[in-house]
Short mmCIF file of C-alpha atoms and ligand atoms in Angstrom, two decimals:
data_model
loop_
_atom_site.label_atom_id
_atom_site.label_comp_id
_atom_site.label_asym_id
_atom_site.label_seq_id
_atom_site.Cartn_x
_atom_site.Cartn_y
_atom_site.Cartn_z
CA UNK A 1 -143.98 68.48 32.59
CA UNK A 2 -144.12 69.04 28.82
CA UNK A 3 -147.25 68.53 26.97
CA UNK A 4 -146.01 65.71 25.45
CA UNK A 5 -145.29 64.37 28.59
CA UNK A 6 -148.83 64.70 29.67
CA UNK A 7 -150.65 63.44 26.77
CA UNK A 8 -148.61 59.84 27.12
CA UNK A 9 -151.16 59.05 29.58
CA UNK A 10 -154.27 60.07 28.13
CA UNK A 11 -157.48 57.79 27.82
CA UNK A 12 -161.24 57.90 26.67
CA UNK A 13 -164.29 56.91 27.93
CA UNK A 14 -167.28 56.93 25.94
CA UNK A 15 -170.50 55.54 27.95
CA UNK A 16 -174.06 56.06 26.98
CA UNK A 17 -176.65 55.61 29.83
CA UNK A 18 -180.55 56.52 30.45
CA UNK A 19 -182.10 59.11 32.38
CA UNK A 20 -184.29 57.87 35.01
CA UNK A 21 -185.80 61.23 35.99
CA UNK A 22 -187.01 63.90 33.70
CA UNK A 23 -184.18 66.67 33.06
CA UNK A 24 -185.26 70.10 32.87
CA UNK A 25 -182.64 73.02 31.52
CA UNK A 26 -182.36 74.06 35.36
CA UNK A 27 -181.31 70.33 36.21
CA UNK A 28 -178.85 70.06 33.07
CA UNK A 29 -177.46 73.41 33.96
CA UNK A 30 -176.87 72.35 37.78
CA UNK A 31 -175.16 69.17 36.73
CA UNK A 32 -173.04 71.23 34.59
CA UNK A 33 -171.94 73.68 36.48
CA UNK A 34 -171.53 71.17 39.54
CA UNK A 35 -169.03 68.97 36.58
CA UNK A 36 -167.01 71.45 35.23
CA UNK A 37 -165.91 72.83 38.62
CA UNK A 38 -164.81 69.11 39.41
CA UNK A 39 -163.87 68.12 36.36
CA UNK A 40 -161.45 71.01 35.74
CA UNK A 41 -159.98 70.36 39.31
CA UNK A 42 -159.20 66.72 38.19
CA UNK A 43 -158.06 68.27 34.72
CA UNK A 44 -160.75 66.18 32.91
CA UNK A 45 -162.57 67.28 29.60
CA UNK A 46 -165.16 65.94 27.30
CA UNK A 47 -168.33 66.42 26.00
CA UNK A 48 -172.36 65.61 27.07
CA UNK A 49 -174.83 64.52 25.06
CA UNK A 50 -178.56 64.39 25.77
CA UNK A 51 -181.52 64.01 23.58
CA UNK A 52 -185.24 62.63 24.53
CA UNK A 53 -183.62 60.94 27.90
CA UNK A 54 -180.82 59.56 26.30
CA UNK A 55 -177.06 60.48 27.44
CA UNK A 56 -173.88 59.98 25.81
CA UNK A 57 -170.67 61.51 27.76
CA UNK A 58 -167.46 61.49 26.64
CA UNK A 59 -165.02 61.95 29.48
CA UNK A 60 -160.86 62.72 28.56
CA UNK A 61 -158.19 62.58 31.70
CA UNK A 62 -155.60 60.14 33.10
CA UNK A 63 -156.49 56.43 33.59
CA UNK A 64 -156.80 57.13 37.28
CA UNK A 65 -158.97 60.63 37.16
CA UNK A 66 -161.18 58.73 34.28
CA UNK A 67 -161.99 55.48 36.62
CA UNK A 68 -162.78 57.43 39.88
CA UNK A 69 -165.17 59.50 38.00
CA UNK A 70 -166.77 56.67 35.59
CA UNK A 71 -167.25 54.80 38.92
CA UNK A 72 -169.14 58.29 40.79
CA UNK A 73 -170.77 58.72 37.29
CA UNK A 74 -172.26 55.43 36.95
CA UNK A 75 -173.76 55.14 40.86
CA UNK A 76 -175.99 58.25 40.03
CA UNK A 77 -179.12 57.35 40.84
CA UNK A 78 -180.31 59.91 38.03
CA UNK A 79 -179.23 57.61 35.09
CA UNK A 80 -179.25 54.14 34.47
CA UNK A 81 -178.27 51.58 31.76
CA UNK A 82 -174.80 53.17 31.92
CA UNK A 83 -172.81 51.37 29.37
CA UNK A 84 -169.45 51.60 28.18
CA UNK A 85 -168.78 51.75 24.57
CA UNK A 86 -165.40 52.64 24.13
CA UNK A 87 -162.05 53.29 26.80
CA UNK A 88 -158.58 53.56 24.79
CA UNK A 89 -155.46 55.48 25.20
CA UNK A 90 -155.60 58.78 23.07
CA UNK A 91 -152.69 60.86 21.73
CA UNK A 92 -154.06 64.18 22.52
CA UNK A 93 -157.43 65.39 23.59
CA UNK A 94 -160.55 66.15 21.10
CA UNK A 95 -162.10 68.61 24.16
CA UNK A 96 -159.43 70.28 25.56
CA UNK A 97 -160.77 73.55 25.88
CA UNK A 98 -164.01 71.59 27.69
CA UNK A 99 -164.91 70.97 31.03
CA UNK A 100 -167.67 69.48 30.03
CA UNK A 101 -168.83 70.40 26.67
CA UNK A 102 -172.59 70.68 26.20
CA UNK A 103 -175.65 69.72 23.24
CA UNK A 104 -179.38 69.09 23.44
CA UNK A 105 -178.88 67.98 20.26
CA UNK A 106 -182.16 66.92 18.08
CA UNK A 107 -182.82 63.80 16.52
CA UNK A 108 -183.18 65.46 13.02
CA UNK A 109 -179.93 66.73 13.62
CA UNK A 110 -178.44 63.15 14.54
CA UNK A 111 -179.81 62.29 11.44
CA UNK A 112 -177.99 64.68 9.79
CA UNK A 113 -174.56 62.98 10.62
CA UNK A 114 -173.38 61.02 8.13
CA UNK A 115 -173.57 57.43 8.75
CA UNK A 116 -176.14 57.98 11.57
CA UNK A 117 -179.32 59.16 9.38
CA UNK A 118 -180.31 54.98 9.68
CA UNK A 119 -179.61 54.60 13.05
CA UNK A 120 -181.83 57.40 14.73
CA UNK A 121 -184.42 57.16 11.63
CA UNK A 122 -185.64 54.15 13.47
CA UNK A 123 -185.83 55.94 16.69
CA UNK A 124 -182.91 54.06 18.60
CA UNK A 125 -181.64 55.64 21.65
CA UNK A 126 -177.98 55.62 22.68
CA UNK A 127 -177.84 53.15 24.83
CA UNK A 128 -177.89 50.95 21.60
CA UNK A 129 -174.91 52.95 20.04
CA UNK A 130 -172.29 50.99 18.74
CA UNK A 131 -168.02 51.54 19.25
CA UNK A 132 -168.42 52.08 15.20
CA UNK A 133 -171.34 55.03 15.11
CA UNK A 134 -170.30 56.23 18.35
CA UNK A 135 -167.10 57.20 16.63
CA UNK A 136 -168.76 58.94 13.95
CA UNK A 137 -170.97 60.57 16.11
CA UNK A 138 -167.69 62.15 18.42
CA UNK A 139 -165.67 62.95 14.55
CA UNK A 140 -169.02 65.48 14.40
CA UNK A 141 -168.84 66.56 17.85
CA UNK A 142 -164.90 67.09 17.06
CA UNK A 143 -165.00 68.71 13.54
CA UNK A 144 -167.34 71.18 15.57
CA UNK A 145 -170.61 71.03 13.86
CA UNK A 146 -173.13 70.28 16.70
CA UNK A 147 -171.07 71.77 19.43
CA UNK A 148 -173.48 74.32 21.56
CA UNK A 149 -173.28 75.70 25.11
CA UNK A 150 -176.52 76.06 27.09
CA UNK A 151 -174.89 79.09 28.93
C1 FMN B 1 -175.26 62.00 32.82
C2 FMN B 1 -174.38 62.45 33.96
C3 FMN B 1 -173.12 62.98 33.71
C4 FMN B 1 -172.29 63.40 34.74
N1 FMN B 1 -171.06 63.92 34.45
C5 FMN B 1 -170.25 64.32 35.46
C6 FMN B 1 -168.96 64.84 35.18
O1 FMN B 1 -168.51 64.96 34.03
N2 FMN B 1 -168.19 65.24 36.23
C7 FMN B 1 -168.63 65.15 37.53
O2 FMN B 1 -167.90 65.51 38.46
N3 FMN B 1 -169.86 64.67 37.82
C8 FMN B 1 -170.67 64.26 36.81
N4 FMN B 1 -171.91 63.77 37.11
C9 FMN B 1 -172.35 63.80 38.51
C10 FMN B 1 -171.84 62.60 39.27
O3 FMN B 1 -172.59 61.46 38.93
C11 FMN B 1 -171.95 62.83 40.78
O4 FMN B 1 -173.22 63.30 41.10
C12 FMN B 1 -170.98 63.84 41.28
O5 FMN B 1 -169.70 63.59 40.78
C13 FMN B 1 -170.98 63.74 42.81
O6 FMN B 1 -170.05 64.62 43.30
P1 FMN B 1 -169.79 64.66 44.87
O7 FMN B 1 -169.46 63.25 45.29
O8 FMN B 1 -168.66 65.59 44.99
O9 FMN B 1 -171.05 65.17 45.48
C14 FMN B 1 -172.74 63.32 36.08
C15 FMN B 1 -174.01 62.79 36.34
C16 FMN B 1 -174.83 62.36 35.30
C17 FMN B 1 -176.19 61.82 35.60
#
């Protein structure tokens, strides 16, 4: 298979959701580790996002790879609120050299993405991201900017 061939069937899921225990390093690490073993065996990538009990994943595979593990994902009994924001096809990947990418990233940094300072001045979590910021927020993530590894 060419890589053309195998970006044809590419989509994105972008779902925010809320923690419903309290996440220590150790537990983030753990549920790392634990993804990016799976996650590479299903050839899935993307990116994790967690700040003050809020998560926002973005998760990059086939259709069929992307639905098993949204539906796994969204049973966890360690989030809740899991809402999708955005699932499209994709020409290539924005992650591809991610597992599962990783950033405790702050809300004065949030703040710092253009087009986002409003949004997380007034303390909003990301459950109450929209398709439109949620996009700018990933174009940051992408140009590389706020990307961080906690190992
Ligand atoms: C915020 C959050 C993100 C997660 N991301 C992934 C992921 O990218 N890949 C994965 O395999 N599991 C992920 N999980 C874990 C799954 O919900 C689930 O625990 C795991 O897939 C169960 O695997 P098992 O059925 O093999 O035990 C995530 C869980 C949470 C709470």
């Amino acid at each position: 298979m060419t890589e053309n061939d195998d970006n044809i069937h590419l989509i994105h899921c972008i779902y925010s959701s809320a923690a419903t225990i309290k996440f220590s390093d150790d537990d983030i690490i753990a549920l790392l580790e634990k993804s990016r073993t799976s996650n590479s065996q299903l050839d899935v990538t993307g990116m994790l996002l967690f700040e003050d009990g809020s998560f926002l994943q973005i998760l990059e595979g086939t259709p069929e790879a992307i639905a098993d593990l949204y539906k796994k994902i969204s049973a966890d009994k360690r989030h809740n609120n899991v809402t999708k924001i955005i699932q499209e096809p994709i020409e290539e990947r924005s992650f591809s050299e991610w597992t599962m990418g990783y950033s405790g990233i702050t809300r004065k940094e949030l703040k710092e993405i253009d087009g986002l300072n409003d949004f997380f001045s007034s303390k909003k979590c990301y459950t109450e991201l929209d398709e439109n910021r949620t996009k700018k927020l990933l174009k940051a993530f992408k140009d590389g900017k706020w990307r961080a590894s906690l190992q």
